[in-house]
Coordinates of C-alpha atoms in Angstrom, one line a residue:
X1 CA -19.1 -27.0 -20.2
X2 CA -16.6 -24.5 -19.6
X3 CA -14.3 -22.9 -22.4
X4 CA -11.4 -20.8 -22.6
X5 CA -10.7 -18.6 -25.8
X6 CA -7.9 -16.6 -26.9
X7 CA -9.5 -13.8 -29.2
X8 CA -7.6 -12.3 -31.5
X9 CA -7.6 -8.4 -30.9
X10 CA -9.8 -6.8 -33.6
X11 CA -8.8 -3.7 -35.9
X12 CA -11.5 -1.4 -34.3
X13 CA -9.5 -2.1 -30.7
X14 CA -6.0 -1.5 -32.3
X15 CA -7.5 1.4 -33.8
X16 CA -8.8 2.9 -30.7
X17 CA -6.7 5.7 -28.8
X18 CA -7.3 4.5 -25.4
X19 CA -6.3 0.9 -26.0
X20 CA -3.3 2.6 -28.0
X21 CA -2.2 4.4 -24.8
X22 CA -2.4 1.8 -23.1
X23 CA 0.4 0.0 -25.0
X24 CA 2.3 3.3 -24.8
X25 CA 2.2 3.1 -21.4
X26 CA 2.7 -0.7 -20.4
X27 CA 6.2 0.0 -22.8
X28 CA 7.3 2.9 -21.3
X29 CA 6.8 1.3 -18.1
X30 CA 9.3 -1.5 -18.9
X31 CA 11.8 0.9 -20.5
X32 CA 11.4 2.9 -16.9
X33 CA 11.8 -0.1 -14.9
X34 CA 14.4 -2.0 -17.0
X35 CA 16.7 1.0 -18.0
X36 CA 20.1 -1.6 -19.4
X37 CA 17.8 -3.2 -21.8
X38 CA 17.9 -1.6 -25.4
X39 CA 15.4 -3.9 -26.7
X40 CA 12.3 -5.6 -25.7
X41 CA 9.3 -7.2 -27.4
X42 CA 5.5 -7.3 -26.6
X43 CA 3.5 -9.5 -26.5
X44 CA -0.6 -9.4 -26.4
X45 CA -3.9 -10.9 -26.5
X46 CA -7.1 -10.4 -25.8
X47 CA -8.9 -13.4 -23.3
X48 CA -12.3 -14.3 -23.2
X49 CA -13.3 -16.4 -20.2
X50 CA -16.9 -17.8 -20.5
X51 CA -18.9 -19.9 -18.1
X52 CA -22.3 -21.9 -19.1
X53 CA -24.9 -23.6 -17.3
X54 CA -24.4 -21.9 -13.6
X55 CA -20.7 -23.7 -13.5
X56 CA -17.7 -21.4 -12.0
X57 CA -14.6 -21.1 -14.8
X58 CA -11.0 -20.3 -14.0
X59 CA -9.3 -17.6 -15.5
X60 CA -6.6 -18.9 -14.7
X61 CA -6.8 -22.4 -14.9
X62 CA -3.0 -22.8 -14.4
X63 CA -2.9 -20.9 -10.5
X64 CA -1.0 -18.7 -9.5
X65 CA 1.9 -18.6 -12.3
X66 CA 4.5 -16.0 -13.9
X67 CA 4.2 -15.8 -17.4
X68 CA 8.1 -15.7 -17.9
X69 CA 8.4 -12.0 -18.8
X70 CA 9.9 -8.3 -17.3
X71 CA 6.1 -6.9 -16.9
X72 CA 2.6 -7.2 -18.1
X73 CA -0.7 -5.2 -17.9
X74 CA -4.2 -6.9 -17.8
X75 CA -7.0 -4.6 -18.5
X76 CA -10.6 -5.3 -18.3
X77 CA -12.8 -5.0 -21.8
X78 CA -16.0 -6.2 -20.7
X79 CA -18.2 -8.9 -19.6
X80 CA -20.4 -10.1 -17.1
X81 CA -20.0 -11.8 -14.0
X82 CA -19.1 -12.6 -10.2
X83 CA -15.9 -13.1 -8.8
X84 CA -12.5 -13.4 -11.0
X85 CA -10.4 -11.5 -8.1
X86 CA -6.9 -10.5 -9.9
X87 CA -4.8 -12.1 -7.3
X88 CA -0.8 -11.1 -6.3
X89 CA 1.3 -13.7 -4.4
X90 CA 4.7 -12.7 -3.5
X91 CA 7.2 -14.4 -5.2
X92 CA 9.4 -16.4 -2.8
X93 CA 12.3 -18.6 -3.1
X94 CA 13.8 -21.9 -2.2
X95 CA 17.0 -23.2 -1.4
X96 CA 17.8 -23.7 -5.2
X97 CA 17.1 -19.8 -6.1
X98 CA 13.5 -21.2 -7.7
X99 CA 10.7 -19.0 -7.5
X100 CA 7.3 -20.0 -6.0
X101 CA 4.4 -18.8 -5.3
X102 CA 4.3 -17.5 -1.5
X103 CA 1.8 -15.1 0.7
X104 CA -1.2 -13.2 -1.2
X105 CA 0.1 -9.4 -1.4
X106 CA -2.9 -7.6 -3.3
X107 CA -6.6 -8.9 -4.6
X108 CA -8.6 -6.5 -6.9
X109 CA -11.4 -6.6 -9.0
X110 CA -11.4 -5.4 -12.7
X111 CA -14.7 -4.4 -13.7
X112 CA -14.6 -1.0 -15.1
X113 CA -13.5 -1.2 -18.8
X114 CA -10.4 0.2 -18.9
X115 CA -9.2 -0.3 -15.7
X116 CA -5.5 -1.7 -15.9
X117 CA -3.2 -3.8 -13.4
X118 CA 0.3 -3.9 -13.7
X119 CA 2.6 -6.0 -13.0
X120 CA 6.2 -7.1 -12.7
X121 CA 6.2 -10.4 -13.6
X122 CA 9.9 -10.9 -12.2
X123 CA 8.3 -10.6 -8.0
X124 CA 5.3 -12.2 -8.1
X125 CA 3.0 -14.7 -9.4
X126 CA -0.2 -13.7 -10.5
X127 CA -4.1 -15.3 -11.0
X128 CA -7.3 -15.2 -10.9
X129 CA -10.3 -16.6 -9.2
X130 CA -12.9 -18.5 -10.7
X131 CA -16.1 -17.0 -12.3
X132 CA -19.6 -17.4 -12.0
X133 CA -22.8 -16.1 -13.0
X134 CA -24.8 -13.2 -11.9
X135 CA -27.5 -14.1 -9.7
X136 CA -30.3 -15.1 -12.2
X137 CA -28.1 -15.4 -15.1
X138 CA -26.8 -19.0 -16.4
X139 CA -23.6 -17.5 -18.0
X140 CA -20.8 -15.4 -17.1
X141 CA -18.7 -13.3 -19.6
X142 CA -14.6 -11.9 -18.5
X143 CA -12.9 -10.0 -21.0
X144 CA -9.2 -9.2 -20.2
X145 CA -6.6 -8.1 -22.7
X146 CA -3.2 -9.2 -21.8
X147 CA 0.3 -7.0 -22.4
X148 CA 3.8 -8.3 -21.8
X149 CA 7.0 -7.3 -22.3
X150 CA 9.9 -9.6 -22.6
X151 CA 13.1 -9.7 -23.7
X152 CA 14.0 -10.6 -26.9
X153 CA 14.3 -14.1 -27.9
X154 CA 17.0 -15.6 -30.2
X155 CA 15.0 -15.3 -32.8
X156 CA 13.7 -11.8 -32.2
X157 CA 17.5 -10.6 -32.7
X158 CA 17.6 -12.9 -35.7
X159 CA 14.4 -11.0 -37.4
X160 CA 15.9 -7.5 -36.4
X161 CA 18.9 -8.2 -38.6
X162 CA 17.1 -8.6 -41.6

């Protein structure tokens, strides 16, 4: 069996001053790179990828996707495990202007809590290869927290004015 859980992010991590910066940063990032856009939203959540019984799991079970946003930051928490390669394809484009997913650009390991890759989720599609277990283990253990920022939908706006 293989499972996929969304955690929700716990007090102590809000609480804690790196994580905090970290949200700081990913926002003042967007507001950097998107300088016309008075307001944005963000979005996050904490993933926990967890494989049993020697099988691999995907991280990104989707592929390669965009998550529909400006930019995003995935940072490692914890865990332990072998493979789960961030992966960066170029976004490219068809006739019809619809973006696809076209040649790798970057692959990098998270594995040092704390470490952080950005991303602008507007030029490339983004995943992650499967885990496995450590040699000798029979489970492996990701922990990525996920930032986005977006733009604001409809309803956003809506919530703003009251």
């Amino acid at each position: 069996d293989i499972a996929r859980d969304v955690l929700p992010i716990k007090p102590e991590i809000l609480a804690n001053a790196i994580f905090r910066r970290t949200l700081t940063d990913i926002i003042t990032l967007a507001f950097t790179l998107f300088p016309d856009r008075s307001i944005l939203t963000f979005h996050a959540h904490q993933f926990e990828i967890l494989s049993v019984d020697g099988h691999a799991a995907s991280p990104t079970p989707e592929g390669a996707h965009q998550d529909g946003g400006l930019i995003f930051g995935r940072q490692f928490v914890g865990g332990s495990f072998r493979g789960g390669e961030n992966q960066i394809y170029k976004a490219a484009f068809g006739s019809d202007d619809t973006p696809h997913k076209g040649s790798l650009v970057h692959q990098q390991q998270l594995d040092i809590p704390g470490q952080i890759l950005y991303v602008n989720d507007r030029n490339v599609f983004h995943g992650a290869a499967p885990i496995t277990p450590r040699p000798g283990q029979t489970q492996a253990r990701r922990r990525i927290f996920v930032g986005g920022v977006h733009e604001p939908t409809k309803e956003d706006l809506a919530a703003l004015d009251q």
